[in-house]
Coordinates of C-alpha atoms in Angstrom, one line a residue:
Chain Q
X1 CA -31.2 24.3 23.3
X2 CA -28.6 26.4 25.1
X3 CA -24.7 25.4 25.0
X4 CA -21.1 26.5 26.0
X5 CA -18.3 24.8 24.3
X6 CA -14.8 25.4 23.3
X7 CA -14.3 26.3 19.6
X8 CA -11.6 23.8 19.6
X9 CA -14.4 20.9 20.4
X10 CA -17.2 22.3 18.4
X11 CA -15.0 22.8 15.1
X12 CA -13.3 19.1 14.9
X13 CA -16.8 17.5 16.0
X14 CA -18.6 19.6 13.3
X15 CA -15.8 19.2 10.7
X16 CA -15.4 15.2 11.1
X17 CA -19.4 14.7 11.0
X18 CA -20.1 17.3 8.4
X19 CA -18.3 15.0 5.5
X20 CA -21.5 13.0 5.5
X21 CA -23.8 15.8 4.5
X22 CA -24.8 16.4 0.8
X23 CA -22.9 19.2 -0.9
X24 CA -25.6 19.0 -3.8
X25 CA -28.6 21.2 -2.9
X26 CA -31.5 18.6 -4.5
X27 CA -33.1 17.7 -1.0
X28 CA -31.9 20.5 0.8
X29 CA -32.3 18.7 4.4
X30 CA -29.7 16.6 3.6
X31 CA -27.1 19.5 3.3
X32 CA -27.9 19.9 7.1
X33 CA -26.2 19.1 10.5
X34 CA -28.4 17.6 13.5
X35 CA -27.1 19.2 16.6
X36 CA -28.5 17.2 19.7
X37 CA -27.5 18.9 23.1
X38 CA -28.7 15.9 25.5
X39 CA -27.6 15.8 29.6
X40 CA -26.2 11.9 29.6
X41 CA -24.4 11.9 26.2
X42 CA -23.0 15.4 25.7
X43 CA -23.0 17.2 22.3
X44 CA -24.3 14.8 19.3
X45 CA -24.0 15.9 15.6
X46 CA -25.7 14.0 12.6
X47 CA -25.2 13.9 8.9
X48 CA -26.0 12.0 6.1
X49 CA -26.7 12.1 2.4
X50 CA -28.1 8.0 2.4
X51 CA -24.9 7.0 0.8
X52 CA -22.7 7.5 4.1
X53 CA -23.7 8.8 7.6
X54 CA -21.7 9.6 10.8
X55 CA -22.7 10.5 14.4
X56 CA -20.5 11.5 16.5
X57 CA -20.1 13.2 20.0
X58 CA -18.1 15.0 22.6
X59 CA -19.0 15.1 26.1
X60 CA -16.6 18.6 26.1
X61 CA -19.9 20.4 26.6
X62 CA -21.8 22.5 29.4
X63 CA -25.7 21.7 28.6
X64 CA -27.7 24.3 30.0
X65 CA -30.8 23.8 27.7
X66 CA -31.2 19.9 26.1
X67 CA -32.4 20.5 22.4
X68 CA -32.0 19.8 18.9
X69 CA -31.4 22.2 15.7
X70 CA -30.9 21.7 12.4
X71 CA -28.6 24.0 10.2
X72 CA -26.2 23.8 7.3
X73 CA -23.9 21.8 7.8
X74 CA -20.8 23.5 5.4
X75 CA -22.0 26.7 5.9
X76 CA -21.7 26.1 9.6
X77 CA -18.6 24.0 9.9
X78 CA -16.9 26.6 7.5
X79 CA -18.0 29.3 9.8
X80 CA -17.1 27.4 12.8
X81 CA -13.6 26.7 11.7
X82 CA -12.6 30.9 11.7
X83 CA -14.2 31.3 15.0
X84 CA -11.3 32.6 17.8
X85 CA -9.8 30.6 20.0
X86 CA -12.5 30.6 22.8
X87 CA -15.8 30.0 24.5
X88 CA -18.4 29.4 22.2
X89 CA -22.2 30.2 23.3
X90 CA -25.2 28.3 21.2
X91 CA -28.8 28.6 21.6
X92 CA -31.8 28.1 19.4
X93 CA -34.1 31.1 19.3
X94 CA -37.3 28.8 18.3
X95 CA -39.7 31.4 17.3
X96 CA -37.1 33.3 15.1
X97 CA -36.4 30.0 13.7
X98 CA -32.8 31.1 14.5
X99 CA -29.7 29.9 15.9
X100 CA -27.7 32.6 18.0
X101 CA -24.0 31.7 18.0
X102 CA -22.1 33.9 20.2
X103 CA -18.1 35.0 20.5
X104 CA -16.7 37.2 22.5
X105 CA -18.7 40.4 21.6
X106 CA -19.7 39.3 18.6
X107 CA -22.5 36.7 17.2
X108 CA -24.0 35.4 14.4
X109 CA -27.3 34.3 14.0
X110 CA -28.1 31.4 11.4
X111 CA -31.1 30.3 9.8
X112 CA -32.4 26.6 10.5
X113 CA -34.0 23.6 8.8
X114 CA -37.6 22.4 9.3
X115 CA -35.5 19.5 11.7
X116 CA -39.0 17.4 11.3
X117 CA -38.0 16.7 8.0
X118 CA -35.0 14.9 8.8
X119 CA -34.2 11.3 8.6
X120 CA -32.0 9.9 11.2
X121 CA -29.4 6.8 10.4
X122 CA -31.2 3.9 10.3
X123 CA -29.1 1.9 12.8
X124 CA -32.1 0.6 15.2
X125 CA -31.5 -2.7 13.6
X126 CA -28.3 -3.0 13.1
X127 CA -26.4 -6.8 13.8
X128 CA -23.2 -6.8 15.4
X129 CA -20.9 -9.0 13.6
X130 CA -17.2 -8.7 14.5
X131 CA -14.0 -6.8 15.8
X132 CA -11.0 -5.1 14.2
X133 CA -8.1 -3.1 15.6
X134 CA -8.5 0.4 13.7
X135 CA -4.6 0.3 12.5
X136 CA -5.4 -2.9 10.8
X137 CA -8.4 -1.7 9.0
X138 CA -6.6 1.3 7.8
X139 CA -3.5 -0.4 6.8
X140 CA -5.9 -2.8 4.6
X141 CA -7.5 0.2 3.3
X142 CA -4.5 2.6 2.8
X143 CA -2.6 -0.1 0.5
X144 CA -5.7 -1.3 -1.4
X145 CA -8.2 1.6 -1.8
X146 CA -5.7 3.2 -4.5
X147 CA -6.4 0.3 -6.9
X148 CA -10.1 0.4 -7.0
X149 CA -11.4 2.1 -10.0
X150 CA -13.3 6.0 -10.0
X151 CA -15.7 5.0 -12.4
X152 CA -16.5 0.8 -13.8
X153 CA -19.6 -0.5 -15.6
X154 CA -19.5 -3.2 -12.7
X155 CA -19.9 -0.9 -9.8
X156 CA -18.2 -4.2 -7.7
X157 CA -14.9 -2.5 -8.9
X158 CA -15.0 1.3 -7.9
X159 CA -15.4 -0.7 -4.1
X160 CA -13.1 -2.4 -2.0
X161 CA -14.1 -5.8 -1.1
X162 CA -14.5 -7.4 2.7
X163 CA -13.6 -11.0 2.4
X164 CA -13.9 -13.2 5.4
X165 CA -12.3 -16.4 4.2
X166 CA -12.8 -18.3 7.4
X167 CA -12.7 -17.4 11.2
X168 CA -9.2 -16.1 11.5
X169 CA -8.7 -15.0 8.1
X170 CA -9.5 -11.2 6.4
X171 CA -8.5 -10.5 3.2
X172 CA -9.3 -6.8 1.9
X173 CA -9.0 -6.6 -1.8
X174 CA -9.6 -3.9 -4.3
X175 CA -8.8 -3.9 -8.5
X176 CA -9.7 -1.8 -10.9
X177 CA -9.0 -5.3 -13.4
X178 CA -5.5 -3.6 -14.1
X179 CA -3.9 -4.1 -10.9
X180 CA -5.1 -5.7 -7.8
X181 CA -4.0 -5.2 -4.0
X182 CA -4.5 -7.8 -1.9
X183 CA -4.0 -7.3 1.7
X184 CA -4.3 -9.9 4.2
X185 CA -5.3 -10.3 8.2
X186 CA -4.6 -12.9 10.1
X187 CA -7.9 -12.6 12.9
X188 CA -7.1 -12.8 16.8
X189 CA -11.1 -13.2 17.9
X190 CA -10.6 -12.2 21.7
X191 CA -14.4 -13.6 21.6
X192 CA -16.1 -16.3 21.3
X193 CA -17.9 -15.9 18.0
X194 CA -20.0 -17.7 15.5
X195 CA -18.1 -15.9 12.3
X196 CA -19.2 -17.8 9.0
X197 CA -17.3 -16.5 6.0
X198 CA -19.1 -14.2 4.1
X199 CA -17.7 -11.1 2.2
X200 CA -19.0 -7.3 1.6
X201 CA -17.8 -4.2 -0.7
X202 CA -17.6 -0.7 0.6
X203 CA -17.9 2.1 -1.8
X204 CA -14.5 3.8 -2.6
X205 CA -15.9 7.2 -0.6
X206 CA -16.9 5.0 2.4
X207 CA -12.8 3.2 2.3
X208 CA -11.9 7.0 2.4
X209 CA -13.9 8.5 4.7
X210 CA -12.7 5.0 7.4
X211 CA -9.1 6.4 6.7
X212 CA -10.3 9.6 7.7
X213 CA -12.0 8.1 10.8
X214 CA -10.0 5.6 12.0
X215 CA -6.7 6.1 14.6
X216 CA -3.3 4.2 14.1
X217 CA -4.3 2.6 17.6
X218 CA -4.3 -1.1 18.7
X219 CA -8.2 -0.1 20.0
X220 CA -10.7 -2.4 18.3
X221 CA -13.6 -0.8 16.0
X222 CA -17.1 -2.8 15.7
X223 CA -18.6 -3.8 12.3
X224 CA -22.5 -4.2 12.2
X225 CA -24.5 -4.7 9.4
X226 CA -28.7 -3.9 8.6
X227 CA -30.2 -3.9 5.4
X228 CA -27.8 -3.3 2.9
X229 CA -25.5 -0.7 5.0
X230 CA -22.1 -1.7 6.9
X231 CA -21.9 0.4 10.3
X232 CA -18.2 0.8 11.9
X233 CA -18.9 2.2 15.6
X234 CA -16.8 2.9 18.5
X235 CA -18.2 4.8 21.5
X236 CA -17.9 8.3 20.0
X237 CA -19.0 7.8 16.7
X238 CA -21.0 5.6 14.2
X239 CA -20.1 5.7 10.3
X240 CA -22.7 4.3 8.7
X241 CA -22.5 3.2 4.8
X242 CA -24.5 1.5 1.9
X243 CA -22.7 -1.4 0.7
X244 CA -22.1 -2.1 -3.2
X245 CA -25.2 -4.4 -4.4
X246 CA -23.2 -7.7 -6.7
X247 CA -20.7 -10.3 -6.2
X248 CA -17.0 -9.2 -7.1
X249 CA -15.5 -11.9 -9.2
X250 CA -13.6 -14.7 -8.0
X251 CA -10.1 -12.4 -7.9
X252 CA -8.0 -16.0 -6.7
X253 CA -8.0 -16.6 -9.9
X254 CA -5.8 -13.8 -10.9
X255 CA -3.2 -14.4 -8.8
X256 CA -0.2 -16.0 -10.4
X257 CA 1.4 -19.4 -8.9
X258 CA 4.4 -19.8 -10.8
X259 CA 7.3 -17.8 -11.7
X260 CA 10.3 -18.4 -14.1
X261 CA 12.0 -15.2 -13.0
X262 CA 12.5 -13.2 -9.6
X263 CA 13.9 -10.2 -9.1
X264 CA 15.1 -8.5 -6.2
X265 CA 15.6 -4.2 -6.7
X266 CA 16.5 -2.1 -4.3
X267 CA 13.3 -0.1 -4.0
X268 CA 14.5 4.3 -3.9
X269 CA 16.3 3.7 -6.8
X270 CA 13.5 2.4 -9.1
X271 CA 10.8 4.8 -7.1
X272 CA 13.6 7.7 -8.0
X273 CA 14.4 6.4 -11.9
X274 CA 9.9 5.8 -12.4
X275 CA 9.6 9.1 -11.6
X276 CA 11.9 10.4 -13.9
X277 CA 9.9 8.9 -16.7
X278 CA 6.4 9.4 -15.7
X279 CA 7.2 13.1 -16.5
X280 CA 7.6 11.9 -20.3
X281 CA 4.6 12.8 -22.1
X282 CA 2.2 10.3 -23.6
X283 CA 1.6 10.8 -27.1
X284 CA -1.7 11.1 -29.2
X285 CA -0.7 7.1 -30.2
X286 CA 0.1 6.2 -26.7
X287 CA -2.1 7.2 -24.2
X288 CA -0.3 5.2 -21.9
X289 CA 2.4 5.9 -20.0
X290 CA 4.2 3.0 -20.4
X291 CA 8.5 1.8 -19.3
X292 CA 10.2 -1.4 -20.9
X293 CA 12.0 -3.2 -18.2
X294 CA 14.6 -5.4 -19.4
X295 CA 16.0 -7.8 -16.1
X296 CA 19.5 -8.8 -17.4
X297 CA 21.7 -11.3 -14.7
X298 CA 23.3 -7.8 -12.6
X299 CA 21.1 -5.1 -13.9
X300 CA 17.5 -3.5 -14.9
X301 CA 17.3 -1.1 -17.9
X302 CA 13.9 0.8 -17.8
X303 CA 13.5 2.7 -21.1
X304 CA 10.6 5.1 -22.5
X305 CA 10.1 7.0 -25.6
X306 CA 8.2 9.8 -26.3
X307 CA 7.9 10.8 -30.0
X308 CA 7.0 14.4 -28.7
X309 CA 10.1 14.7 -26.4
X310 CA 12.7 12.2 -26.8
X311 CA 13.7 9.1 -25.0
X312 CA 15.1 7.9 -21.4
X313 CA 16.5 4.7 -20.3
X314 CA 17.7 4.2 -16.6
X315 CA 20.0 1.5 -14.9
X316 CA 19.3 0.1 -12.0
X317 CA 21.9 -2.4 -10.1
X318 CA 19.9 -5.5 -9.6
X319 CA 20.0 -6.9 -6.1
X320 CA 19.4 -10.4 -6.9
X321 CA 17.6 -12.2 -9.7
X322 CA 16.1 -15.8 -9.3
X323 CA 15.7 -18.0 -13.0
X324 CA 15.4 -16.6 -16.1
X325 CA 17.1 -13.3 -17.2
X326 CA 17.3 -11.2 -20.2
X327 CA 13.0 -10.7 -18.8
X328 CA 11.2 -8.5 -21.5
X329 CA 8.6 -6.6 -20.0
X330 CA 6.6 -3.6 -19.9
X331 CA 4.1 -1.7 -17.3
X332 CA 2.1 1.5 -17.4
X333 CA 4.1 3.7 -15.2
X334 CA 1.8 5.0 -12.9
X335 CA 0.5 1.7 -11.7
X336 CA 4.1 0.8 -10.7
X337 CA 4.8 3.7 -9.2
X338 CA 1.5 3.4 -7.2
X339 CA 2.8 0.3 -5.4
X340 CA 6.2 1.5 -5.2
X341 CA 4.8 4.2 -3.5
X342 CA 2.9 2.3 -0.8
X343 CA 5.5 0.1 0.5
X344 CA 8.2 2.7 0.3
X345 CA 8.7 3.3 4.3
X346 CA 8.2 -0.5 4.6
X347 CA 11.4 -1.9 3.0
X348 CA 14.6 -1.0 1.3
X349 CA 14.0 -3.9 -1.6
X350 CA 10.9 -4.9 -3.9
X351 CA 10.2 -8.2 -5.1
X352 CA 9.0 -8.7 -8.4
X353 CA 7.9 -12.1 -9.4
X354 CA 7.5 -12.9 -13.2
X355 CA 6.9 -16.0 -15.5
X356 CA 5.6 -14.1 -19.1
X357 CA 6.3 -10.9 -20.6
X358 CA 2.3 -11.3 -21.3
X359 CA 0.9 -12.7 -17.7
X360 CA 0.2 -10.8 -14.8
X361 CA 3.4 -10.4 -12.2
X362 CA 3.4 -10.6 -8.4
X363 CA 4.7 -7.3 -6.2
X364 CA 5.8 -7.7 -3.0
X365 CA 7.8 -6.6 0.1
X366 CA 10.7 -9.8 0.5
X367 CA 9.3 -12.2 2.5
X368 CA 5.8 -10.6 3.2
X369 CA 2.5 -13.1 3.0
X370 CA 0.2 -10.8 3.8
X371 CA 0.5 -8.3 1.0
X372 CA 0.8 -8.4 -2.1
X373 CA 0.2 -6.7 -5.6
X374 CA -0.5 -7.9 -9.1
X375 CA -0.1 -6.2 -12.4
X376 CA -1.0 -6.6 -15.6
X377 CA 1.8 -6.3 -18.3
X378 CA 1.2 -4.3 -21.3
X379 CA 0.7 -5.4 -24.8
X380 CA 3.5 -3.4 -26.8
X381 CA 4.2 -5.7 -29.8
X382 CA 8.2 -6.2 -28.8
X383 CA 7.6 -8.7 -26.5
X384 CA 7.4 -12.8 -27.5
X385 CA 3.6 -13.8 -28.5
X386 CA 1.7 -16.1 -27.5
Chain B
X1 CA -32.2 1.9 -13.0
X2 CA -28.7 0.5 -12.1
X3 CA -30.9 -3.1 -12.2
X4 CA -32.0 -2.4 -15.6
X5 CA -28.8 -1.9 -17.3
X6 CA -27.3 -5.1 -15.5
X7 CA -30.7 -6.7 -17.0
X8 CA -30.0 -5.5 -20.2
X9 CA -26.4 -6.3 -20.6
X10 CA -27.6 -9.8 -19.8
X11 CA -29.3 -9.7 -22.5
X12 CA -26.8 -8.3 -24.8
X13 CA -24.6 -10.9 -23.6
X14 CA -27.4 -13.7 -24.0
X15 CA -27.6 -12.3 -27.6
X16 CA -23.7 -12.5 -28.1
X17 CA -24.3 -15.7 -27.7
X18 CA -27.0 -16.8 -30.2
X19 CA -25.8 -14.5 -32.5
X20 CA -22.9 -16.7 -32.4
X21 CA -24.5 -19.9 -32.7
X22 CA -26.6 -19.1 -35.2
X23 CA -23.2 -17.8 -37.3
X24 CA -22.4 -21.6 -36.6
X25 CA -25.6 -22.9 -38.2
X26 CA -25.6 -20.6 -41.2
X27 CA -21.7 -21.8 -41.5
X28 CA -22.6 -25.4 -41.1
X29 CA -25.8 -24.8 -43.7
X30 CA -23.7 -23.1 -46.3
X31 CA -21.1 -25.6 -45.7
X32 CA -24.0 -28.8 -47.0
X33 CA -24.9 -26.4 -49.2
X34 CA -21.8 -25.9 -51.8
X35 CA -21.2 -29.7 -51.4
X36 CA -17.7 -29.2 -49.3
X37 CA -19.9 -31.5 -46.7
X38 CA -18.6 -34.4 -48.8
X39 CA -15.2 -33.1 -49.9
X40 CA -15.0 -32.7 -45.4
X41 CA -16.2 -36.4 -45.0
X42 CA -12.7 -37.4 -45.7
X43 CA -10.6 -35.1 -43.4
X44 CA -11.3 -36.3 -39.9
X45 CA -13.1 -34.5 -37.7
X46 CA -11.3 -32.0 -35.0
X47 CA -10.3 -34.0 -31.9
X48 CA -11.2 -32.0 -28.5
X49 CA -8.0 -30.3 -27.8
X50 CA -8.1 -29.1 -31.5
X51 CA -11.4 -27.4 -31.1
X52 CA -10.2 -25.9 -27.6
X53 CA -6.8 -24.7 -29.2
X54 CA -9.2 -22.7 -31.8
X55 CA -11.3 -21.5 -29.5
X56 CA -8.7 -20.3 -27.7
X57 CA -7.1 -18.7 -30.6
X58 CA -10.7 -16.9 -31.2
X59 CA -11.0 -15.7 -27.9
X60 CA -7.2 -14.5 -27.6
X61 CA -7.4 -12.9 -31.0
X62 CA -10.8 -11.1 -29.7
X63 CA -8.8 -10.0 -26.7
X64 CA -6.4 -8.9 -28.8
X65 CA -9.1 -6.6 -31.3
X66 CA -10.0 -4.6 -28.3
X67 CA -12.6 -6.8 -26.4
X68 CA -12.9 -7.9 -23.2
X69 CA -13.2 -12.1 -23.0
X70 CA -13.7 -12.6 -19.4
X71 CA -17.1 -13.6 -17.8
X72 CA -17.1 -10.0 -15.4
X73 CA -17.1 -8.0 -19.5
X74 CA -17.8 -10.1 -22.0
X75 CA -17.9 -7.7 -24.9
X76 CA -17.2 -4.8 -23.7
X77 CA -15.0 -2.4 -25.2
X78 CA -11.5 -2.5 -23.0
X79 CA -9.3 0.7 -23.2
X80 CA -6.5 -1.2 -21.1
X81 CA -5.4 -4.7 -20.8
X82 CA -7.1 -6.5 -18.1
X83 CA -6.2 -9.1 -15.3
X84 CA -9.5 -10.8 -15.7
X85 CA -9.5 -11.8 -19.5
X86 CA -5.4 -12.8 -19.3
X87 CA -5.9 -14.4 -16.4
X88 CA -9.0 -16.5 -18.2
X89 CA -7.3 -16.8 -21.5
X90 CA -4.2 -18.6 -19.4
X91 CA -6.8 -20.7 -18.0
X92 CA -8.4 -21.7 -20.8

């Protein structure tokens, strides 16, 4: 294999493909990068640790030798990445087992993996099953993904669920059984297509590696499936992914259907005054950082207490509230905030739909359908049992 | 090995379950046995919604100890509250 490319090319092509390889040093050919220097398809790199897999290519390449090498694949994107601004020359010294990487007057000369060893991504047999415009995929996955849990005995939850309800509808959900984010896509099929409803769950890696990936552009991206692995393509790259074995639980049934109380607040004002009191510590009693909203008829009080530190309580101006007011409630902080947070360049107001101090409450932009967010009150004792 | 553990909280759950049916027989014994059967013969017996208002209370107050009451945990020890079980216990 003999190449000329410009460090520019080699470094984002490396870097983007090299997130797949194994940073643990078990089965060492999995660490590696497959470097494939072919006439009709340009430069082709390869990595994968069998949880998640990319190829990808650039035809920015001059081929003077087709070939294949396989080599570290930190170790050489790290390297890679400080090279100078220039022309890069590669080429694979087989009986040295070596690869000869050359810059300007200087070179480097890395050793390589027995490339026999190495498994390719299984994607022979892969069944295309629909299209999605990248900026909707990534919009689903930006303002779900954050409420999928790190670490659940029901591995369903640390993933980030694929429902196809029916032909023209998505809905991308993810809950860590705090909070739930529900964001939904209403399907334009360009194509004929025999689309049944049927639903899959992506690891919480996989949903940040797609964001990664994927451009803010109308350009579709196509989903296949083989085995148990989900494979997002487009013509310069494949991500491939296992999918999270189990059925998540019917989450309908967590959305709420009726509200006593609705509030309208305008949104940089309770993003501002949240912050202020996530800084309160938690104490060794409670581990939680928790605020008490009250919703009187024209403002919000949020309040904390910190027996370490002291106690804050903000006002807010209420823009509007719907039913019942004098509303009793309390959240953890940082699961408000997280929400807050998401919709912030979206809209100046949030809606927050409520009908017990004790049930779950529905977050929203005003007027939006196609997202929405519900949370799980906390228990402090203050508010009206059951 | 992740198979096995779903297997075996099955089976914890399965034995949740017995275990608490066999509380209910050893109740029911003891209750024939210290002659409260007859002294119960003339209070009338719980109507439906009685027994699901109970139930209720057992499940919310088992909620309420720590537990998670919900079909995706049952059992399991819950650090936060959780959608799932409020969402069931409203349900119920």
């Amino acid at each position: 294999m003999k190449i000329n490319i410009n460090k520019k090319d080699l470094s984002s092509l490396a870097a983007l493909v090299s997130r797949a390889a194994s940073i643990k040093n078990t089965i060492p050919v999995l660490s590696g990068l497959l470097i494939q220097a072919i006439s009709d398809k340009g430069l082709v790199m390869t990595a994968t640790d069998m949880e998640i897999g990319i190829k990808a290519s650039t035809p920015n390449v001059e081929i003077i030798e087709e070939g294949s090498v396989l080599v570290n694949a930190h170790y050489f994107t790290n390297f890679i990445k400080l090279l100078p601004d220039d022309l890069i020359s590669i080429e694979l010294d087989r009986d040295k087992s070596k690869l000869n990487i050359k810059y300007g007057r200087s070179s480097v000369s890395l050793n390589i993996y027995r490339e026999q060893e190495y498994v390719d991504l299984p994607i022979d047999k892969m069944e295309y099953k629909f299209s999605l415009p990248q900026k909707n995929i990534r919009e689903g996955l930006r303002k779900t993904s954050f409420a999928a849990a790190y670490t659940h005995f029901r591995q369903v939850f640390t993933g980030i669920l694929f429902d196809i309800v029916d032909k023209k509808k998505l809905k991308i959900v993810a809950s860590d059984t705090h909070r739930l984010a529900c964001y939904i896509y209403n399907i334009n099929m360009s194509e004929k297509t025999d689309l049944v409803p049927f639903n899959f769950i992506i690891p919480l890696r996989t949903a940040n590696e797609l964001l990664r990936l994927l451009e803010e552009s109308e350009e579709e991206i196509k989903i296949a499936f083989n085995d148990n692995n989900v494979i997002f393509y487009r013509d310069d790259f494949i991500f491939l992914s296992r999918l999270i074995d189990g059925n998540y639980p019917n989450y309908e049934n967590v959305v709420p259907d009726s509200f006593t109380t609705t509030v309208k607040i305008k949104k940089t004002m309770l993003a501002n005054a949240l912050e202020r009191i996530k800084v309160m510590p938690t104490d060794d009693k409670m581990r939680i950082q928790q605020a008490r909203f009250v919703f009187q008829e024209k403002e919000a009080v949020i309040s904390a207490y910190s027996d370490m530190m002291g106690e804050i309580e903000e006002i807010i101006e209420m823009q509007q509230i719907e039913g019942e007011s004098d509303f009793k409630i309390s959240f953890n902080v940082n699961y408000f905030l997280d929400i807050v947070k998401i919709i912030e360049d979206e809209c100046d107001e949030i809606v927050i739909r409520m009908s017990d101090p004790l049930k779950p409450v529905d977050i929203r932009k005003p007027e939006d359908e196609n997202y929405f967010y519900i949370l799980v009150p906390l228990r402090t004792g203050i508010e009206k049992e059951e | 090995m992740e198979r096995t553990i779903e297997e075996l909280k099955l089976i914890i759950r399965e034995l949740i379950i017995e275990l608490g049916e066999l509380k209910e027989r050893v109740s029911r014994l003891e209750f024939d046995k210290t002659g409260e059967h007859d002294k119960a013969n003339s209070k009338p017996v719980l109507p439906g919604a009685e027994l699901e208002k109970e139930g209720r209370k057992n499940l919310s107050e088992i909620y309420k100890q720590g537990y998670h009451i919900c079909p995706v945990a049952y059992g399991q020890p819950r650090d936060e509250e959780c959608l799932f079980c409020i969402s069931f216990l409203a349900k119920e």
